[in-house]
Coordinates of N, CA and C and ligand atoms in Angstrom, one line a residue:
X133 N -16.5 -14.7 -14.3 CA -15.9 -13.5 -13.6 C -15.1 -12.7 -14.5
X134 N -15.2 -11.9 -14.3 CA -14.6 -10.3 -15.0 C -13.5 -9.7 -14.2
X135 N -12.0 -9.8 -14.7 CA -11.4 -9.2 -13.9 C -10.7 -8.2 -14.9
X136 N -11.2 -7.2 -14.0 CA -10.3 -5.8 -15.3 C -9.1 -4.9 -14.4
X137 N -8.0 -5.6 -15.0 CA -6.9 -4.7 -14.5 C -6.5 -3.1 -14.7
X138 N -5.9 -2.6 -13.7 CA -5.9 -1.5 -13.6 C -4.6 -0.8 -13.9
X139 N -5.1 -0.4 -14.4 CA -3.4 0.5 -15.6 C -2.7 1.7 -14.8
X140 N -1.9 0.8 -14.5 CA -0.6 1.4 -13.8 C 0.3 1.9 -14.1
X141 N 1.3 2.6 -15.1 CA 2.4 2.3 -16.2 C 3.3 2.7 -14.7
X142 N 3.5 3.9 -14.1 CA 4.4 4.1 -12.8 C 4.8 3.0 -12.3
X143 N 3.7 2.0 -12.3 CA 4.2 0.6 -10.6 C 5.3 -0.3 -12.0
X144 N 4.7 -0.2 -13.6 CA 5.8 -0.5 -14.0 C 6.6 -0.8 -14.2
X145 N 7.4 1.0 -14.2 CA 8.7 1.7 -14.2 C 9.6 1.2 -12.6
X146 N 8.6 1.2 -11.8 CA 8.6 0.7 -10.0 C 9.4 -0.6 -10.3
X147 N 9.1 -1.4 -10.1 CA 9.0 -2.7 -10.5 C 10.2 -3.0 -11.6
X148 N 10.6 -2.4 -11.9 CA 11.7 -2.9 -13.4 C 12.7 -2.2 -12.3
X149 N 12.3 -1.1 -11.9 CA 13.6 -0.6 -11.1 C 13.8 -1.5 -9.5
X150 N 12.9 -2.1 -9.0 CA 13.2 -2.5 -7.6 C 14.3 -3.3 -7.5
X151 N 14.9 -3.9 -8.5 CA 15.8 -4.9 -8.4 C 16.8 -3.8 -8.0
X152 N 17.1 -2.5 -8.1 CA 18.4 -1.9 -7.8 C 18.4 -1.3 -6.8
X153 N 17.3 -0.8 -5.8 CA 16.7 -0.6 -5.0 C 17.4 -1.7 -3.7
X154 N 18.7 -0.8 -2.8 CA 19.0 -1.7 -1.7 C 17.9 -1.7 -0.7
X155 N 17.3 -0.5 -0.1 CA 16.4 -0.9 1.5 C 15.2 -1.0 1.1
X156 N 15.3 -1.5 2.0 CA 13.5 -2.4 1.7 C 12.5 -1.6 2.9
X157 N 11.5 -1.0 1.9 CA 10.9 0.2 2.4 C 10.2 -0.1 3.7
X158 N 9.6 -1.8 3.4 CA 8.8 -2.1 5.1 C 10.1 -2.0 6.2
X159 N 11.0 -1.9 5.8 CA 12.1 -2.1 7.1 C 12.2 -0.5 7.3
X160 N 12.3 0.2 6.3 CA 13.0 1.6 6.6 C 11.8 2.5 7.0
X161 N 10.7 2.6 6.3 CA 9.3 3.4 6.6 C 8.7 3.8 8.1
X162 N 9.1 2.2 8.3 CA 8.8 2.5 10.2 C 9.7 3.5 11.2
X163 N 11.1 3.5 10.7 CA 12.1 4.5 11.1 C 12.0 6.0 10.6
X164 N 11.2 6.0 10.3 CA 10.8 7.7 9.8 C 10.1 8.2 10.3
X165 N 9.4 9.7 10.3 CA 8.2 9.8 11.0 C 7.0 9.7 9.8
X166 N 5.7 9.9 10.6 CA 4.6 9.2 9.7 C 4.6 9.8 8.8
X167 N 4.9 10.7 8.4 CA 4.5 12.3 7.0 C 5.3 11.0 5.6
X168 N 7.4 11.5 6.1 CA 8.4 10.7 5.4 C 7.8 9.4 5.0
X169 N 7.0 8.5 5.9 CA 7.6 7.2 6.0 C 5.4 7.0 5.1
X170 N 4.9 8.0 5.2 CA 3.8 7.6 4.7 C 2.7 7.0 5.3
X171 N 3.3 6.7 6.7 CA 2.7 5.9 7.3 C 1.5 5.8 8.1
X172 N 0.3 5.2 8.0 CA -0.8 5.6 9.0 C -1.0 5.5 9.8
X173 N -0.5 3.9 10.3 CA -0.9 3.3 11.7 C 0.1 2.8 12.0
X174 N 0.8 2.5 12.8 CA 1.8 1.4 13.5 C 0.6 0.6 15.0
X175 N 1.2 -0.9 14.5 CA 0.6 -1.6 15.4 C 1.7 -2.3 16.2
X176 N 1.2 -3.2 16.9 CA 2.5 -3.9 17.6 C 3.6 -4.9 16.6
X177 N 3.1 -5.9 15.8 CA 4.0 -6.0 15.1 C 3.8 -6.1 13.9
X178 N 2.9 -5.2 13.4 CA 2.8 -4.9 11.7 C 2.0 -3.3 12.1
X179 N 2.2 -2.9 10.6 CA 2.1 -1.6 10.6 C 1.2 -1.6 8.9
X180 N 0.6 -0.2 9.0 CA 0.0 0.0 7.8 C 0.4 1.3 6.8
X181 N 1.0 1.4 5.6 CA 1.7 2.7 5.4 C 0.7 3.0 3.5
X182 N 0.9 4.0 3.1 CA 0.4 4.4 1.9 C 1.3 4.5 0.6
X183 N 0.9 3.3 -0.3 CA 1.4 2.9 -1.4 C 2.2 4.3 -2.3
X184 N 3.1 4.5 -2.0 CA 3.6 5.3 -2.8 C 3.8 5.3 -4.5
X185 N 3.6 4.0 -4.8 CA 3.4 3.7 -6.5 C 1.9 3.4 -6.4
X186 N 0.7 3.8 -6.4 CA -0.7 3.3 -5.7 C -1.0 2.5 -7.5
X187 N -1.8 2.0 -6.7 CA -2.9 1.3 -7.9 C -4.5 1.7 -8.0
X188 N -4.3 2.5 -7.0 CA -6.0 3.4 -7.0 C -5.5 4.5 -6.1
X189 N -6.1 5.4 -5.2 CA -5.9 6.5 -4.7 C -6.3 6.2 -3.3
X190 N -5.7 6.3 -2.0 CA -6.0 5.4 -1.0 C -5.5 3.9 -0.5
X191 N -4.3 3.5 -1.7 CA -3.9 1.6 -1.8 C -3.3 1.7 -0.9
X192 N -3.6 1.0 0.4 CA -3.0 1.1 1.7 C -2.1 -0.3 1.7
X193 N -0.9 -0.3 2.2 CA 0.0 -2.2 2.9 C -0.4 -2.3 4.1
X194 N -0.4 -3.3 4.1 CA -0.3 -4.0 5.9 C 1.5 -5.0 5.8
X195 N 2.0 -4.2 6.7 CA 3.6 -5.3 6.4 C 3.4 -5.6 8.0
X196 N 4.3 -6.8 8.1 CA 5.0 -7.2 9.3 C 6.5 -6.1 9.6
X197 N 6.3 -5.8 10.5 CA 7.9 -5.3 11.3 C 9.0 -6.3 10.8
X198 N 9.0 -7.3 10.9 CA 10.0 -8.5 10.3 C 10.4 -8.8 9.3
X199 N 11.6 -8.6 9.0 CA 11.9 -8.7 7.6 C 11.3 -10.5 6.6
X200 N 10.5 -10.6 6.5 CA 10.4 -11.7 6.4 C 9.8 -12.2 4.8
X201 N 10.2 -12.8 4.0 CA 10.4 -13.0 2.7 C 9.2 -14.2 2.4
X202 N 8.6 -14.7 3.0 CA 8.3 -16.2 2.9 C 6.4 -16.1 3.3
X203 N 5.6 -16.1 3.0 CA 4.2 -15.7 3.0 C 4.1 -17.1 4.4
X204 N 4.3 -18.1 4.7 CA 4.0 -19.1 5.4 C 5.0 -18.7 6.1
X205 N 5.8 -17.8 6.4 CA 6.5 -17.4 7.5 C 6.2 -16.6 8.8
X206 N 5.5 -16.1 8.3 CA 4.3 -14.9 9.6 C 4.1 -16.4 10.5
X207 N 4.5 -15.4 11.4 CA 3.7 -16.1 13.0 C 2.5 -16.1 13.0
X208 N 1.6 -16.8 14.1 CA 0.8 -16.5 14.0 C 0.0 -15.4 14.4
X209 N 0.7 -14.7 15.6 CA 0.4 -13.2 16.4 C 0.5 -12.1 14.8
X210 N 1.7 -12.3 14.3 CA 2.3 -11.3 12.7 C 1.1 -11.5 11.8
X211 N 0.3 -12.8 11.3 CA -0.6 -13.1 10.4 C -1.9 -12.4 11.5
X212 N -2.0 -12.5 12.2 CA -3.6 -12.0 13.1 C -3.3 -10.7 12.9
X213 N -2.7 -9.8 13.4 CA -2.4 -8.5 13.2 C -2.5 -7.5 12.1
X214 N -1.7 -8.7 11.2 CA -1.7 -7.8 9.7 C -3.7 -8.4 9.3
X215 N -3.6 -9.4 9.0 CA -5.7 -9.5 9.0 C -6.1 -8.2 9.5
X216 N -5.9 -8.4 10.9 CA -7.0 -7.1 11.2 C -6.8 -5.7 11.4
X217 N -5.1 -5.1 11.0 CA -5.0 -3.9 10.2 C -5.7 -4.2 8.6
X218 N -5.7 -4.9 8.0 CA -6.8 -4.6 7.1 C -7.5 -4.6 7.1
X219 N -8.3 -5.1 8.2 CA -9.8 -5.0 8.1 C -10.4 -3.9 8.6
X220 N -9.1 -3.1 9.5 CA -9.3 -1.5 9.9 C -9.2 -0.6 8.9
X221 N -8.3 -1.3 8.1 CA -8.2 -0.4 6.9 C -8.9 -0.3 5.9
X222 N -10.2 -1.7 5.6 CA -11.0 -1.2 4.9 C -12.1 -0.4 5.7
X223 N -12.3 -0.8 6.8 CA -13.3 0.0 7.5 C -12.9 2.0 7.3
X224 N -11.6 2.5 7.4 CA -11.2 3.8 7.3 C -11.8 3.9 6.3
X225 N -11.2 3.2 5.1 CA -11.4 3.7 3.9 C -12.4 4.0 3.1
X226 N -13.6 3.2 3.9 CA -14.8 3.1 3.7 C -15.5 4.2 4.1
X227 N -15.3 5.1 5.7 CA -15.0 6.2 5.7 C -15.2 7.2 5.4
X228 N -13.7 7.3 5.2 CA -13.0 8.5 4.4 C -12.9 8.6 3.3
X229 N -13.4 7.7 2.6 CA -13.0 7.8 0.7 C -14.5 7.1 0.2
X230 N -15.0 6.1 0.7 CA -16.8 5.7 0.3 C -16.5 4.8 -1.3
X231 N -15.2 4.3 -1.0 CA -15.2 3.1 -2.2 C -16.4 2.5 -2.3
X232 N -16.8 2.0 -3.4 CA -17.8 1.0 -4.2 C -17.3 -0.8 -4.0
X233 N -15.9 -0.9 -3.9 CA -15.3 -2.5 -3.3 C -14.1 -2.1 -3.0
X234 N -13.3 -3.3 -3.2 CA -12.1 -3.4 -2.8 C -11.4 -4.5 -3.2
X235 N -9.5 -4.6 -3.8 CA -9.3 -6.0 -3.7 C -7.9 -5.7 -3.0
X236 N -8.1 -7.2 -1.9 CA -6.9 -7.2 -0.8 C -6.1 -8.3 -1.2
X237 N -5.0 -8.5 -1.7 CA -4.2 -9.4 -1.9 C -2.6 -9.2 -1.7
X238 N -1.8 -10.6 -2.1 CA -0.7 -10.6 -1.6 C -0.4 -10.9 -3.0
X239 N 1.3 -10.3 -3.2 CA 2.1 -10.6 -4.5 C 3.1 -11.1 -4.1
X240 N 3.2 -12.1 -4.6 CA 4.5 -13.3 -4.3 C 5.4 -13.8 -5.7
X241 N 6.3 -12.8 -5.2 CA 7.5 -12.9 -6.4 C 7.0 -11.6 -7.4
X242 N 8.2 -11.4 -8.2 CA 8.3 -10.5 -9.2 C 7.3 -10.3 -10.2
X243 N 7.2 -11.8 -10.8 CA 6.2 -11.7 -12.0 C 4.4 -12.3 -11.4
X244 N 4.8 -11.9 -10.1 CA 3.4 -11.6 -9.8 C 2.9 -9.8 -9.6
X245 N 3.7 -9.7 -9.6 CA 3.4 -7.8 -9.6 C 4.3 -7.6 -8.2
X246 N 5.1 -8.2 -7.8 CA 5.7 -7.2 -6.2 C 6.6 -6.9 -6.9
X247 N 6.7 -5.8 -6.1 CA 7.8 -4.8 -6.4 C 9.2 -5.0 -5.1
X248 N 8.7 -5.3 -3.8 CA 9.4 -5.9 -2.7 C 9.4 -6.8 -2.9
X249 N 10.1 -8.3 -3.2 CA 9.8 -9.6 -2.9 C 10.2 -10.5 -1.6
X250 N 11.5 -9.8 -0.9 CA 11.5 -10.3 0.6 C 11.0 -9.5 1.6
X251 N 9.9 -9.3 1.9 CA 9.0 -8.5 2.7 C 8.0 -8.1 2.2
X252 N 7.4 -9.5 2.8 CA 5.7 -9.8 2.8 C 4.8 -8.9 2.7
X253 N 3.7 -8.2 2.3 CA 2.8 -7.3 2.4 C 1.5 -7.2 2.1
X254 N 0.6 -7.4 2.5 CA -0.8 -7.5 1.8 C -1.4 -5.9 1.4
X255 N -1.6 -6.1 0.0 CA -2.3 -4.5 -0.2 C -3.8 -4.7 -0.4
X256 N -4.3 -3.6 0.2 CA -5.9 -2.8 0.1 C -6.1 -2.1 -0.7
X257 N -6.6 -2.8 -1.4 CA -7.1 -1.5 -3.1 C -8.2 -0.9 -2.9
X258 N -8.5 0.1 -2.8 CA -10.2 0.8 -2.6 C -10.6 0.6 -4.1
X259 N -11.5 0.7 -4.2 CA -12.0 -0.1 -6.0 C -13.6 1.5 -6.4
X260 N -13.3 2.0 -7.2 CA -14.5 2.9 -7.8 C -15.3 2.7 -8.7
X261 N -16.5 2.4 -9.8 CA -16.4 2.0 -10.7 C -16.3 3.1 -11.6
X262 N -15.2 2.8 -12.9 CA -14.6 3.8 -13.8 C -13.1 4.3 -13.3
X263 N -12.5 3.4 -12.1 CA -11.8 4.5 -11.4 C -10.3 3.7 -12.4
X264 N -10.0 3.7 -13.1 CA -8.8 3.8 -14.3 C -8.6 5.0 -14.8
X265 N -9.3 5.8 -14.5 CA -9.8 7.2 -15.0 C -8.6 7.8 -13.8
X266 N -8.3 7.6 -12.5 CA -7.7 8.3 -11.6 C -6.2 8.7 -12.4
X267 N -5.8 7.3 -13.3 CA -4.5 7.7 -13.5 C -3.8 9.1 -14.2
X268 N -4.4 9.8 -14.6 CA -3.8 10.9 -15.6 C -3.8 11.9 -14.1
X269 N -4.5 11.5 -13.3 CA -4.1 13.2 -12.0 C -2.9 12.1 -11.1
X270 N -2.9 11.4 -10.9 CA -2.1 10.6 -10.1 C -0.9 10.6 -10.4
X271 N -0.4 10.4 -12.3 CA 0.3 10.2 -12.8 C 1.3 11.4 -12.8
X272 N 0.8 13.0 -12.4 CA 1.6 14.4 -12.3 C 3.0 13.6 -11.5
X273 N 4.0 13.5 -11.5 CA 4.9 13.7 -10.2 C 4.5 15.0 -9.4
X274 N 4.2 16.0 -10.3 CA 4.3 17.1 -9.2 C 3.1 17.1 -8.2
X275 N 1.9 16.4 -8.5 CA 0.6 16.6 -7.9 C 0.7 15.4 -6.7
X276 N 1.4 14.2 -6.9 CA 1.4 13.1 -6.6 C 1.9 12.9 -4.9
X277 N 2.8 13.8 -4.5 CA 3.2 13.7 -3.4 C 2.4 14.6 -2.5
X278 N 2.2 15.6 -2.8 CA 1.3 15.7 -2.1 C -0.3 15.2 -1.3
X279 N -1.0 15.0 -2.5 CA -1.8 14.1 -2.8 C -1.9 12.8 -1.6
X280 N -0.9 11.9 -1.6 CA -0.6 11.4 -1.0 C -0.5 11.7 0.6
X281 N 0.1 12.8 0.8 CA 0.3 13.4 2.0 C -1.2 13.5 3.2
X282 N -1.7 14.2 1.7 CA -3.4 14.6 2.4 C -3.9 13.4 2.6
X283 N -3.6 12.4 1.5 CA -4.5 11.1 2.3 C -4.1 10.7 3.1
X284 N -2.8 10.3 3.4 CA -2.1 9.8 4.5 C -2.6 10.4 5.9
X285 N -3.1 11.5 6.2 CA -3.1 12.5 7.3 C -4.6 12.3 6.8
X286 N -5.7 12.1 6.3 CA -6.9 11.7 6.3 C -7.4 10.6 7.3
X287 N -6.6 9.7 6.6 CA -6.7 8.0 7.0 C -6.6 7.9 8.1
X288 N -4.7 8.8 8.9 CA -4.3 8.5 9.8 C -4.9 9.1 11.1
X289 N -5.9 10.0 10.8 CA -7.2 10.9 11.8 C -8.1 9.9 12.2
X290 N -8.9 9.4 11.0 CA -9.7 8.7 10.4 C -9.4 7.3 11.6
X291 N -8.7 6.7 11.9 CA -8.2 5.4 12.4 C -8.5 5.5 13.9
X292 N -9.2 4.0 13.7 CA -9.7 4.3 15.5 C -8.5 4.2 16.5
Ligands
ZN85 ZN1 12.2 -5.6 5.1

């Protein structure tokens, strides 16, 4: 198996800074409205929002509403929910964007790549092939929030 990571230098700079970083974005995102908070879908008790440090164009979370630090912590209603906001989320994205694959995974702890570590999150990667190539338009700050905006308001149409 061939695994080729995706060059991120941003989620870097992310990540070295989160330690100073007091609120924890799954807690505060949901108190915003969807534009601010990025957000696409809220469910009953997990919600799906738009990676603001992305790892492709489209990297969607699935968090729990609960602040919850501990992967074997989710209830079982919290673990069912977040499942199948992602599996709505790859269905959108499939969609709206016509990825080639995808990788969904969870980062537990620091030196596994989270940037949050008490508040659980599974991310949806849309996958292109060649797509390492996205970073130099992504990487603008000035292009980037917008960018983001449009997809957010794509997705969040998009969503059954
Ligand atoms: Zn939290």
């Amino acid at each position: 198996m061939v695994l080729r990571q995706l060059w991120a230098p941003w989620r870097l700079e992310y990540i070295q800074g989160a330690d100073e970083q007091e609120d924890c974005v799954f807690c505060f995102a949901p108190g915003l409205d969807d534009e601010a908070g990025l957000v696409v879908h809220r469910g009953e008790h997990a919600f799906v929002l738009l990676n603001r440090y992305p790892y492709a164009s489209g990297h969607l979370m699935v968090a729990p509403y609960r602040h919850e630090g501990a992967f074997g912590g989710l209830g079982a209603v919290e673990a069912l929910e977040v499942h199948n906001l992602a599996a709505t989320g790859v269905a959108v994205l499939e969609e709206v964007m016509a990825p080639q694959g995808f990788n969904l995974g969870w980062n537990l702890g620091r030196v596994a790549g989270a940037g949050i570590v008490d508040h659980v999150h599974q991310h949806v990667v849309p996958r292109w092939a060649g797509d390492t190539n996205f970073m130099p338009v992504l990487a603008d700050v000035k292009i980037m929030p917008e960018a983001l905006e449009a997809t957010r308001r794509k997705l969040a149409e998009a969503w059954p």
